[in-house]
XYZ file of C-alpha atoms in Angstrom:
442
model
C 140.012 118.747 128.863
C 142.427 121.697 128.413
C 143.634 120.179 125.156
C 140.044 119.734 123.968
C 139.194 123.365 124.611
C 142.457 124.468 122.985
C 141.574 122.415 119.904
C 138.109 123.943 119.845
C 139.563 127.459 120.035
C 142.059 126.637 117.298
C 139.312 125.239 115.102
C 137.235 128.366 115.615
C 140.206 130.533 114.722
C 140.843 128.461 111.596
C 137.213 128.754 110.562
C 137.377 132.514 110.991
C 140.509 132.716 108.858
C 138.921 130.637 106.125
C 135.814 132.804 106.193
C 138.002 135.928 105.912
C 139.953 134.465 102.983
C 136.698 133.517 101.272
C 135.392 137.033 101.747
C 138.595 138.509 100.263
C 138.563 136.172 97.223
C 136.968 137.646 94.094
C 133.415 136.394 93.554
C 132.179 135.313 90.116
C 130.134 137.806 88.183
C 126.539 137.817 89.441
C 125.188 137.232 85.935
C 127.300 134.103 85.377
C 126.443 132.743 88.837
C 122.703 133.257 88.252
C 122.940 131.623 84.807
C 124.734 128.601 86.291
C 122.047 128.243 88.952
C 119.277 128.384 86.343
C 121.015 125.705 84.280
C 121.268 123.412 87.315
C 117.618 124.032 88.156
C 116.555 123.246 84.573
C 118.652 120.069 84.541
C 117.029 118.953 87.813
C 113.549 119.582 86.390
C 114.392 117.605 83.249
C 115.706 114.695 85.334
C 112.565 114.710 87.508
C 110.302 114.836 84.447
C 112.192 111.964 82.850
C 111.897 109.862 86.003
C 108.155 110.622 86.217
C 107.568 109.648 82.598
C 109.564 106.440 83.106
C 107.525 105.577 86.224
C 104.270 106.293 84.373
C 105.262 104.071 81.450
C 106.206 101.275 83.846
C 102.838 101.485 85.610
C 100.916 101.531 82.313
C 102.775 98.411 81.138
C 102.002 96.633 84.413
C 98.307 97.556 84.256
C 98.110 96.345 80.656
C 99.653 93.015 81.683
C 97.288 92.537 84.633
C 94.076 94.039 83.292
C 92.881 90.922 81.498
C 93.516 88.608 84.456
C 91.156 89.347 87.332
C 92.901 86.996 89.765
C 96.347 88.530 89.164
C 94.894 92.037 89.335
C 93.205 91.323 92.673
C 96.379 89.725 94.021
C 98.447 92.742 92.916
C 95.958 95.116 94.573
C 96.026 93.212 97.863
C 99.829 92.985 97.891
C 100.272 96.661 97.039
C 97.730 97.754 99.655
C 99.612 95.718 102.287
C 102.897 97.286 101.149
C 101.447 100.797 101.433
C 100.023 99.963 104.859
C 103.449 98.784 106.073
C 105.155 101.871 104.642
C 102.583 104.089 106.370
C 103.411 102.364 109.655
C 107.141 102.883 109.146
C 106.633 106.562 108.340
C 104.538 107.036 111.492
C 107.215 105.317 113.606
C 109.966 107.429 111.995
C 108.035 110.621 112.732
C 107.689 109.578 116.380
C 111.428 108.878 116.598
C 112.152 112.270 115.037
C 109.939 113.980 117.604
C 111.810 112.211 120.410
C 115.242 113.046 118.974
C 114.261 116.680 118.374
C 113.031 116.950 121.956
C 116.334 115.551 123.269
C 118.290 117.952 121.085
C 116.279 120.898 122.345
C 116.824 119.828 125.967
C 120.609 119.659 125.487
C 120.620 123.028 123.711
C 118.724 124.596 126.607
C 121.153 123.011 129.066
C 124.153 124.352 127.179
C 122.564 127.789 126.867
C 121.954 127.910 130.626
C 125.663 127.164 131.212
C 127.003 129.732 128.768
C 128.451 131.826 131.604
C 130.196 128.754 133.063
C 131.736 127.929 129.682
C 133.068 131.490 129.457
C 134.584 131.261 132.952
C 136.336 127.969 132.200
C 137.760 129.302 128.929
C 138.882 132.523 130.609
C 140.632 130.566 133.373
C 142.433 128.402 130.826
C 143.507 131.473 128.859
C 144.874 133.147 132.011
C 146.798 130.009 132.925
C 148.215 129.895 129.404
C 149.386 133.506 129.515
C 150.793 133.359 133.075
C 151.538 129.793 134.143
C 152.399 129.070 137.820
C 156.134 129.216 138.680
C 158.113 125.986 138.480
C 159.786 124.975 141.717
C 162.991 123.629 140.145
C 163.439 126.641 137.856
C 162.670 129.337 140.465
C 163.524 127.909 143.900
C 163.456 131.440 145.362
C 159.735 131.720 144.470
C 158.784 128.788 146.679
C 155.899 130.605 148.387
C 154.250 131.561 145.065
C 154.651 128.035 143.783
C 152.996 126.571 146.873
C 150.124 129.051 146.713
C 149.578 128.277 143.014
C 149.608 124.556 143.719
C 147.079 124.922 146.520
C 144.813 127.040 144.317
C 145.026 124.632 141.402
C 144.409 121.695 143.717
C 141.175 123.336 144.888
C 139.938 124.577 141.494
C 141.005 121.957 138.963
C 138.710 119.090 140.153
C 135.655 121.332 139.779
C 136.874 122.591 136.404
C 137.520 119.050 135.226
C 134.030 117.907 136.284
C 132.386 120.846 134.533
C 134.416 120.456 131.335
C 133.744 116.723 131.215
C 130.002 117.376 131.585
C 130.137 119.991 128.833
C 132.124 117.688 126.549
C 129.611 114.861 127.123
C 126.696 117.157 126.284
C 128.413 118.400 123.130
C 129.128 114.801 122.089
C 125.471 113.866 122.676
C 124.335 116.878 120.682
C 126.528 115.891 117.740
C 125.253 112.307 117.862
C 121.634 113.452 118.038
C 122.070 115.747 115.053
C 123.567 112.895 113.033
C 120.665 110.617 114.017
C 118.124 113.302 113.103
C 119.762 113.801 109.696
C 119.708 110.040 109.029
C 116.044 109.728 110.111
C 115.033 112.665 107.906
C 116.802 111.155 104.919
C 115.126 107.762 105.427
C 111.752 109.440 105.999
C 112.046 111.466 102.782
C 112.898 108.304 100.829
C 109.934 106.421 102.335
C 107.569 109.287 101.519
C 108.796 109.395 97.920
C 108.272 105.641 97.538
C 104.854 105.944 99.184
C 103.840 108.492 96.552
C 104.933 106.122 93.783
C 103.053 103.211 95.381
C 99.866 105.281 95.664
C 100.148 106.306 92.010
C 100.507 102.642 91.033
C 97.578 101.671 93.267
C 95.364 104.316 91.661
C 96.169 102.943 88.201
C 95.420 99.373 89.296
C 92.101 100.430 90.861
C 91.126 102.193 87.647
C 91.957 99.005 85.742
C 89.857 96.927 88.130
C 86.840 99.201 87.834
C 87.091 99.459 84.050
C 87.174 95.662 83.836
C 83.733 95.378 85.426
C 80.767 94.432 83.307
C 78.685 97.073 81.548
C 75.819 96.324 83.913
C 77.974 97.222 86.909
C 79.252 100.388 85.292
C 75.826 101.647 84.228
C 74.931 102.727 87.745
C 73.779 106.290 87.199
C 70.122 105.722 88.017
C 70.887 103.300 90.826
C 73.386 105.740 92.398
C 70.727 108.454 92.345
C 68.229 106.068 93.948
C 70.802 105.104 96.609
C 71.433 108.774 97.411
C 67.696 109.353 97.819
C 67.379 106.337 100.134
C 70.326 107.569 102.208
C 68.508 110.865 102.774
C 65.386 109.000 103.874
C 67.042 106.361 106.087
C 66.775 107.042 109.812
C 69.631 104.695 110.763
C 72.280 102.446 109.255
C 70.001 99.464 109.851
C 67.221 101.230 107.965
C 69.640 102.169 105.163
C 70.702 98.538 104.669
C 67.091 97.374 104.512
C 66.061 100.101 102.030
C 69.068 99.477 99.779
C 68.506 95.742 99.509
C 64.807 96.147 98.810
C 64.827 99.149 96.467
C 68.204 99.103 94.609
C 68.793 96.341 92.070
C 72.586 96.147 92.529
C 72.272 95.872 96.312
C 69.529 93.275 95.908
C 71.785 91.263 93.604
C 74.559 91.470 96.195
C 72.210 90.231 98.930
C 71.056 87.365 96.714
C 74.684 86.461 95.896
C 75.479 86.390 99.619
C 72.478 84.131 100.273
C 73.439 81.748 97.489
C 77.054 81.642 98.693
C 75.854 80.706 102.202
C 73.724 77.871 100.795
C 76.535 76.612 98.524
C 78.985 76.621 101.417
C 76.578 74.671 103.645
C 76.119 72.087 100.895
C 79.888 71.806 100.407
C 80.423 71.381 104.142
C 77.874 68.559 104.234
C 79.413 66.845 101.195
C 83.084 67.194 102.148
C 83.751 68.347 105.723
C 87.526 67.727 105.526
C 87.931 69.808 102.367
C 86.007 72.667 103.960
C 88.220 72.516 107.057
C 91.327 72.910 104.888
C 89.693 75.774 103.033
C 88.725 77.470 106.302
C 92.368 77.334 107.442
C 93.393 79.521 104.469
C 90.237 81.403 103.442
C 92.028 84.173 101.502
C 94.402 82.005 99.495
C 92.531 81.924 96.161
C 92.749 85.347 94.460
C 90.180 84.313 91.829
C 87.379 83.690 94.339
C 84.062 85.408 93.686
C 82.484 84.468 97.012
C 83.753 84.046 100.589
C 85.618 80.750 100.990
C 84.370 80.263 104.544
C 81.684 81.607 106.842
C 82.280 85.003 108.441
C 81.664 83.545 111.897
C 84.670 81.246 111.388
C 87.068 84.106 110.576
C 87.721 85.239 114.146
C 91.355 86.206 114.640
C 91.969 86.303 110.868
C 90.727 89.656 109.505
C 93.107 92.520 108.636
C 92.331 95.938 110.101
C 91.069 98.257 107.322
C 93.638 101.013 107.906
C 96.923 101.611 109.709
C 96.467 103.854 112.733
C 95.799 104.064 116.462
C 92.530 103.118 118.123
C 90.894 106.143 119.748
C 87.754 104.441 121.045
C 86.732 100.807 121.138
C 83.396 99.054 121.033
C 81.447 99.623 124.261
C 83.512 102.588 125.484
C 81.660 105.797 126.561
C 80.703 107.912 123.546
C 80.660 111.208 125.467
C 76.896 111.608 125.171
C 75.771 109.233 127.873
C 75.818 106.141 125.665
C 78.434 103.678 124.445
C 80.213 103.264 121.126
C 78.710 100.749 118.719
C 81.922 100.573 116.718
C 85.634 101.320 116.730
C 87.292 104.660 115.936
C 90.775 104.580 114.393
C 92.919 107.673 113.778
C 94.464 107.232 110.330
C 97.143 109.099 108.407
C 96.002 111.642 105.789
C 95.216 109.990 102.424
C 95.647 106.518 103.956
C 94.443 103.533 101.928
C 91.426 101.683 103.362
C 91.131 97.960 102.591
C 88.197 95.626 102.959
C 88.563 93.647 106.178
C 86.567 90.749 104.772
C 85.235 89.075 101.655
C 81.776 90.321 100.737
C 79.568 92.396 98.485
C 79.155 96.165 98.589
C 75.608 96.803 99.813
C 76.004 100.596 99.920
C 78.710 103.049 98.834
C 78.255 106.784 99.235
C 77.715 109.637 101.708
C 75.412 109.232 104.674
C 74.486 112.093 107.002
C 77.473 113.194 109.129
C 79.274 109.866 108.734
C 81.145 110.995 105.621
C 81.592 108.442 102.838
C 80.181 105.092 103.978
C 80.815 101.606 102.618
C 78.597 98.737 103.820
C 79.810 95.210 103.027
C 77.492 92.210 103.147
C 79.666 89.372 104.489
C 76.905 86.756 104.467
C 75.025 84.935 107.263
C 73.427 88.226 108.327
C 76.833 89.884 109.022
C 77.577 93.391 107.759
C 80.765 95.448 108.034
C 80.360 99.232 107.992
C 83.281 101.548 107.182
C 82.647 105.299 107.516
C 84.594 108.554 107.426
C 86.443 108.043 104.135
C 86.993 110.729 101.517
C 86.607 108.527 98.433
C 85.191 105.038 97.788
C 86.656 103.023 94.922
C 84.044 100.249 94.534
C 80.470 100.088 93.241
C 77.316 98.769 94.884
C 76.927 95.062 94.163
C 80.650 94.526 93.555
C 82.437 91.616 95.276
C 85.523 92.655 97.221
C 88.200 90.421 98.750
C 89.746 90.787 102.188
C 92.740 93.119 101.962
C 91.582 94.657 98.679
C 91.728 98.490 98.600
C 88.211 99.953 98.623
C 88.612 103.589 99.700
C 90.980 106.376 100.774
C 90.885 108.678 103.764
C 90.849 112.463 103.504
C 93.299 114.948 104.987
C 91.242 115.641 108.116
C 89.858 118.974 106.893
C 86.309 117.643 106.431
C 85.059 116.736 109.899
C 82.828 113.710 110.326
C 80.721 113.010 113.407
C 83.344 110.550 114.672
C 86.180 113.090 114.332
C 84.153 115.807 116.046
C 83.179 113.470 118.893
C 86.810 112.941 119.925
C 88.146 116.323 118.770
C 90.577 114.753 116.299
C 92.611 116.777 113.824
C 93.455 113.748 111.662
C 90.959 111.680 109.652
C 88.997 109.090 111.663
C 87.778 105.758 110.295
C 84.661 104.364 111.972
C 84.236 100.560 111.855
C 81.056 98.776 112.881
C 80.159 95.076 112.696
C 76.480 94.078 112.629
C 74.766 90.715 112.972
C 71.053 90.572 112.096
C 70.735 94.339 112.558
C 72.514 94.516 115.958
C 75.969 96.053 116.480
C 78.525 93.541 117.807
C 82.085 93.770 119.138
C 84.543 93.461 116.208
C 87.659 92.864 118.340
C 87.531 89.016 118.251
C 87.805 89.083 114.438
C 91.020 91.114 114.108
C 94.254 89.294 113.316
C 97.362 89.923 115.404
C 99.734 92.550 113.911
C 102.186 89.949 112.574
C 99.288 88.206 110.766
C 97.716 91.331 109.256
C 98.899 90.718 105.702
C 96.475 88.585 103.709
C 96.693 87.070 100.284
C 93.822 88.004 98.006
């Protein structure tokens, strides 16, 4: 341990000498130094701009290649949404690890700070021993008494000094290791965030391509959107809103009729070829070109992907804080997180509703509806068919508070999920796939 402290002191002295030499060396003219810095900054901006333009051109080429093929476009959207979801999860885990590492670093720093006086005493004792070492018995046999006293003193003090120095050295080693781990985590986190930004830019372009590929009838929704907004103001409940939309808005009525026809076609197919329907039910999301659910919603238990990556704050049936129970599930999501459709179905409503925020209601057939609320932006139109895993909305940054966020006092955005069967809220938990099965093929 004495050698270690001596090395540390020597290193400190060397650092001081280098700093002094650097201070004495002539510095470059301020004007030249500033000019060099500006040139480096300009070069960095040019490189960033070039990379951005290259990324944009790559995305535009991909969109052009996929735009004419609905099946490939849907498949690309589902795959990219799953990729973004996984990257969001990794970023959240990395942030948790960073918090843990930072807390450990702070604890060690506080421990070292509290033992600053002890460190000074140990160093002072080593310096005194270096300046005036104990007498050697063979060299000074006449100083036998001093040698014995020094030996007794060292025998009493050195074990304690060794224990303290070993503890200090272990803490310093841990601190160095933690700082290296923190630096590595920060570097990986920055890279993941940069790639996440690129993925979201690509997703936005693909969504725009999907929406522009819709028929003129689906795009000409101005009057129907106004009618939907008026019905949302009049509706007393989500159940009432669904009923009003499907009776008074043509696009929602078409979606309801499509769901009814799909149910009848599936029943006929099951009666004609039960074995083929069983195979189809085993992989209901395999065909990216499907325009109707491949199997009944009731048969999808344990197969649906959760709409957003996050942590569950309240589940179905838990106390809602107002003397009742929750009719849905509340998930705390990351800011700007991508929301995907948990099931195949048709958009029965898309827009704001009371204090729910942006609400998307999906008609899954057989009287089942999936309600997603609390988003910042919805990317699909009423009447549009969406596939399980397909991106349909994005969350906000948590600044705009919905009723769900206020109810639990959350700072981050909250997604509210509700399943309904024939107008009654039901527990969605049996439908969710296990984490390792979350990724679906659209």
